[in-house]
Tab-separated table of N, CA and C in Angstrom:
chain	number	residue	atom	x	y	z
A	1	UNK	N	17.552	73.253	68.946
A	1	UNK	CA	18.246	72.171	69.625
A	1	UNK	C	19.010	72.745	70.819
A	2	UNK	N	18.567	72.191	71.613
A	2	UNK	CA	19.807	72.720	73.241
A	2	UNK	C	21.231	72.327	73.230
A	3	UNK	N	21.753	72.503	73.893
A	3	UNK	CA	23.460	72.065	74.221
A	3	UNK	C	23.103	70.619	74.928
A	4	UNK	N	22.088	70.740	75.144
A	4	UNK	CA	21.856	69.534	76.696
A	4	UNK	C	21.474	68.132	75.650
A	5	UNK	N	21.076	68.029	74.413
A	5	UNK	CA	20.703	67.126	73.782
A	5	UNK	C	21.576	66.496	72.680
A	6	UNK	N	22.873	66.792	72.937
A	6	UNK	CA	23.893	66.533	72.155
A	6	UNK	C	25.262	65.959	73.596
A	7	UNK	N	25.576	65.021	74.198
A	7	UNK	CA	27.022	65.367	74.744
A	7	UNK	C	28.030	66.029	74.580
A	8	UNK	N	28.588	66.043	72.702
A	8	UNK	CA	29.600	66.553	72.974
A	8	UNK	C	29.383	68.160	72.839
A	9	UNK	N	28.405	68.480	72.429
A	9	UNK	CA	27.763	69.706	72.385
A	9	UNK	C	27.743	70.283	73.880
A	10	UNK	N	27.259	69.401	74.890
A	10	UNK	CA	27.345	69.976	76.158
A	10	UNK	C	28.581	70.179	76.755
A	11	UNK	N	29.483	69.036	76.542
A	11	UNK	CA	31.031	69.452	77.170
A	11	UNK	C	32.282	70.375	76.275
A	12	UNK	N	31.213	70.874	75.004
A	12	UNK	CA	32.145	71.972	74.125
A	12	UNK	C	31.256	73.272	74.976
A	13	UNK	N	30.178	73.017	75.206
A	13	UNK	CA	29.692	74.512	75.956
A	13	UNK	C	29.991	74.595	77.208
A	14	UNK	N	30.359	73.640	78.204
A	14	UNK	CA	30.821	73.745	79.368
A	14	UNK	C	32.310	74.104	79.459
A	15	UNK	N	32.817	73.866	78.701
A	15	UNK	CA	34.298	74.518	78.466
A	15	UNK	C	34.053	75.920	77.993
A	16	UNK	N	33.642	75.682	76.969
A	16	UNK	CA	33.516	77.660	76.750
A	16	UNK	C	33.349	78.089	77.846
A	17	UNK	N	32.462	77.845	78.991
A	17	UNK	CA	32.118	78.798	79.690
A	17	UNK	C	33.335	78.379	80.528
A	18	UNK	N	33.616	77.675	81.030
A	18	UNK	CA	34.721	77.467	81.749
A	18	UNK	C	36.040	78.249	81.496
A	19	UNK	N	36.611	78.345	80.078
A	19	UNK	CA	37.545	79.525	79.632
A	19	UNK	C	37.078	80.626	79.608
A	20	UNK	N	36.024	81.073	79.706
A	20	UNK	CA	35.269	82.936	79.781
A	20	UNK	C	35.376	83.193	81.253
A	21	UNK	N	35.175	81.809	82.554
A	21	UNK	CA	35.465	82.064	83.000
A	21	UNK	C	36.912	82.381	84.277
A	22	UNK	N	37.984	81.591	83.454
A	22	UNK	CA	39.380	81.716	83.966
A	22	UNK	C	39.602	83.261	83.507
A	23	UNK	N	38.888	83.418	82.154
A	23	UNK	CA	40.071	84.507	81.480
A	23	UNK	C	39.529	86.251	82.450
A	24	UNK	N	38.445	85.811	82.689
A	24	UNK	CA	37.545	86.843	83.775
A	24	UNK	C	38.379	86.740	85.151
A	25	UNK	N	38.945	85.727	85.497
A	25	UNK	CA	39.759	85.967	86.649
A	25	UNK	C	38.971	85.248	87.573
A	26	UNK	N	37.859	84.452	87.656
A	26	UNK	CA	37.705	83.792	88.275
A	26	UNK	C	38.018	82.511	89.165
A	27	UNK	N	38.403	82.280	90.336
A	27	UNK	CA	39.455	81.425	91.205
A	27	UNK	C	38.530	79.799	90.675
A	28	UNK	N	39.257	78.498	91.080
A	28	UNK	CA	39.081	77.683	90.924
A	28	UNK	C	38.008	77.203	91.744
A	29	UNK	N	38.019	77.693	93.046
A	29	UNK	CA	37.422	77.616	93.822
A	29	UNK	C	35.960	77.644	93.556
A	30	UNK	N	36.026	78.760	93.435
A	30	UNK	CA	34.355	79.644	92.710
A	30	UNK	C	33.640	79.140	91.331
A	31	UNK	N	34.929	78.434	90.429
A	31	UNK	CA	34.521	77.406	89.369
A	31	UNK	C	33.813	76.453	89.683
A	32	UNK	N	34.669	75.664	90.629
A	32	UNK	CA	33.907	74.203	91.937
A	32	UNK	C	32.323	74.400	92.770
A	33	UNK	N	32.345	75.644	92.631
A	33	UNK	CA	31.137	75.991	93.544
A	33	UNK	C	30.017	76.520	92.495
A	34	UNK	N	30.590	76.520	91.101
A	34	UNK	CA	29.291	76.987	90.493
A	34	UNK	C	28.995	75.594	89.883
A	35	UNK	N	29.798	74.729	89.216
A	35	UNK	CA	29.887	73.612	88.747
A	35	UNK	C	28.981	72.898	89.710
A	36	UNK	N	28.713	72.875	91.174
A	36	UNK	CA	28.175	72.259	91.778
A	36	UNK	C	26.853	71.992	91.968
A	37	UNK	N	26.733	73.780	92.056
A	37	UNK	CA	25.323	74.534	91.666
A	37	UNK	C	24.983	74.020	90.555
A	38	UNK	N	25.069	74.290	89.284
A	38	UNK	CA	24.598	73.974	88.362
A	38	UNK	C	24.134	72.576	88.319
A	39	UNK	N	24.981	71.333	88.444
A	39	UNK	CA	24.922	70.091	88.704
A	39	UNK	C	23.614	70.088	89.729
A	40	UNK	N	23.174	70.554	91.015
A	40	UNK	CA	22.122	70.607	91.720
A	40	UNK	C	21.259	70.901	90.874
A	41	UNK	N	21.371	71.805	89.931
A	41	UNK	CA	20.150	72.660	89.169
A	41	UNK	C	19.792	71.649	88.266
A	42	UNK	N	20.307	71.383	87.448
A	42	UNK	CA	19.726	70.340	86.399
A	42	UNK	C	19.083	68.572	86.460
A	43	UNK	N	20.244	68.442	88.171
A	43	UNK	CA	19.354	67.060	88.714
A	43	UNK	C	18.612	67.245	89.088
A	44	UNK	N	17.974	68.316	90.179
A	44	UNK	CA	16.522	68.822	90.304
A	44	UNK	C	14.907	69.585	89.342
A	45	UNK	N	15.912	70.331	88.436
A	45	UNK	CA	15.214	70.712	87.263
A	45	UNK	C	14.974	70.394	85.768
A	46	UNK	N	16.134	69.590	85.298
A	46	UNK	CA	16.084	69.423	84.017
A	46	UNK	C	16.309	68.095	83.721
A	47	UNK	N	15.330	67.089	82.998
A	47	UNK	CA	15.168	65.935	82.876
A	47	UNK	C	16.796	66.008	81.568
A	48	UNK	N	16.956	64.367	82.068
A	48	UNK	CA	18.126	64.183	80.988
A	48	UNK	C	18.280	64.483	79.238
A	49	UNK	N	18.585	64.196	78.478
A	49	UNK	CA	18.468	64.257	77.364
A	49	UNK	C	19.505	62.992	76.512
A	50	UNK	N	20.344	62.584	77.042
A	50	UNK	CA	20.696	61.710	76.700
A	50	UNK	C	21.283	60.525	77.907
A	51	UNK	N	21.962	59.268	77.359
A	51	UNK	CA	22.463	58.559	77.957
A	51	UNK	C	23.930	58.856	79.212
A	52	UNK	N	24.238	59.478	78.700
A	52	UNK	CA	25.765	60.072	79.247
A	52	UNK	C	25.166	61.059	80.483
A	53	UNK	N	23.989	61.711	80.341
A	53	UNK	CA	23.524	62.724	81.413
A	53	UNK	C	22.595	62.233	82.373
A	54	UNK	N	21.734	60.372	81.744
A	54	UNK	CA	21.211	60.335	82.794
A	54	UNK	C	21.845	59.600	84.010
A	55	UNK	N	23.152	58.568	82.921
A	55	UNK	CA	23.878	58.302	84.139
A	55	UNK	C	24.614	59.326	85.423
A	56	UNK	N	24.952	60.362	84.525
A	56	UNK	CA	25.259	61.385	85.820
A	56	UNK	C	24.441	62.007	86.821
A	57	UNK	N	22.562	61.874	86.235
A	57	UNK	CA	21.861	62.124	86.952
A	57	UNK	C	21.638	61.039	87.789
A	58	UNK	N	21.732	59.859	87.645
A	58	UNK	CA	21.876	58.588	88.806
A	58	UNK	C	22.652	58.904	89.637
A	59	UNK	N	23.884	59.499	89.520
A	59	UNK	CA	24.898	58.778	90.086
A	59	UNK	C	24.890	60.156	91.264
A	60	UNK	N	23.786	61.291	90.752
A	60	UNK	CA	24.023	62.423	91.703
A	60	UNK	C	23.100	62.340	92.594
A	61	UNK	N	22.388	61.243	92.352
A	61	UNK	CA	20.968	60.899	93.101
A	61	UNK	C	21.106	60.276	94.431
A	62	UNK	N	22.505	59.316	93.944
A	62	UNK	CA	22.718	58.702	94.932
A	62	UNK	C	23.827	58.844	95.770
A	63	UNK	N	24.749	60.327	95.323
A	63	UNK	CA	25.936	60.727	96.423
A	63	UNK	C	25.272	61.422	97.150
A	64	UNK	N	26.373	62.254	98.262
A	64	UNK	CA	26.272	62.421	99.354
A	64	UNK	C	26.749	64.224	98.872
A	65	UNK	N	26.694	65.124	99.281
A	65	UNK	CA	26.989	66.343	99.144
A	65	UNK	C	28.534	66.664	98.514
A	66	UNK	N	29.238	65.545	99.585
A	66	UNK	CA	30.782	65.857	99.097
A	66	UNK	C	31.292	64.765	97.857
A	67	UNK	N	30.523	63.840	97.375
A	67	UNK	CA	30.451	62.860	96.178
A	67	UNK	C	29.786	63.788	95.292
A	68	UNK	N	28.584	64.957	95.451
A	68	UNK	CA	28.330	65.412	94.480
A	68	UNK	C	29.139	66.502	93.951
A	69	UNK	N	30.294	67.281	95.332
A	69	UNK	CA	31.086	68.092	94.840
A	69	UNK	C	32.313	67.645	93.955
A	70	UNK	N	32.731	66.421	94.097
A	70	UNK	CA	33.799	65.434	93.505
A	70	UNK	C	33.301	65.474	92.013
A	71	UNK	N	31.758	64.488	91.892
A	71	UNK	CA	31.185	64.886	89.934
A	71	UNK	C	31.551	66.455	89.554
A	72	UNK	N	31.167	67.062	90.261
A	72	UNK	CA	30.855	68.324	89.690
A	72	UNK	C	32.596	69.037	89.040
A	73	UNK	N	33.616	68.739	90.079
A	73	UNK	CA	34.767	68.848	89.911
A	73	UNK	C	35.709	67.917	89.226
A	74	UNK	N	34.758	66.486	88.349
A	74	UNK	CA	35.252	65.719	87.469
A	74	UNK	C	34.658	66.277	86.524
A	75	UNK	N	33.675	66.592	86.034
A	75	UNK	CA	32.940	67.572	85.178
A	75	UNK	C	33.950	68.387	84.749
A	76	UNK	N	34.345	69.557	85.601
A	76	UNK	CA	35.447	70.736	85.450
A	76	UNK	C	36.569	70.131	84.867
A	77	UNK	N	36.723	69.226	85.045
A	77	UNK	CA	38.224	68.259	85.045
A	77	UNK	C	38.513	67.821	83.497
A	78	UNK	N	36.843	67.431	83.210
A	78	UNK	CA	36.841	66.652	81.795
A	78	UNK	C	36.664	67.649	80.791
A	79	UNK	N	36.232	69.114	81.418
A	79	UNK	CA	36.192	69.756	80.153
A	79	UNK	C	37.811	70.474	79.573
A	80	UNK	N	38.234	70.406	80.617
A	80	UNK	CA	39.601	71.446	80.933
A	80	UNK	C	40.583	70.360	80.060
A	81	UNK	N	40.338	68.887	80.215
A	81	UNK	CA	41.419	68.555	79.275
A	81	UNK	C	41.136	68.439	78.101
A	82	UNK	N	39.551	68.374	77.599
A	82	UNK	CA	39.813	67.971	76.496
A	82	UNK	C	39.971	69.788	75.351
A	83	UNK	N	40.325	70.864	76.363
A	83	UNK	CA	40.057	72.190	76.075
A	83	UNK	C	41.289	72.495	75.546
């Protein structure tokens, strides 16, 4: 089973990585910019797996570069609180 076929499975593994990577010393900045990447990577490469991911894959379909950096940094946002 993937992380990607479960939600809350995906936003408990996106936090992990998200705390491995504060505690590494990595700037916020560079969080925003991988979060973004990744978000590019999976709307281009990896079909959804559930309801919750394909709406985010809609919704990345249809922003604009700096709407997709905003998801990507609500993403960061949603894992960090519920962390």
């Amino acid at each position: 089973m993937s992380v990607l076929d479960n939600w809350e499975q995906w936003k408990d593994f996106l936090g992990n990585r998200l705390n491995q990577a504060q505690t590494e010393g990595m700037s916020q900045n560079v969080v925003s910019d991988v979060a973004y990447q990744v978000g590019e990577y999976l709307a281009q490469q990896v079909e959804p797996k559930n309801e919750q991911e394909r709406v985010l894959a809609e919704l990345w379909k249809v922003a604009d570069e700096q709407e997709q950096h905003a998801i990507a940094n609500m993403m960061v946002k949603l894992v960090q609180n519920e962390g």
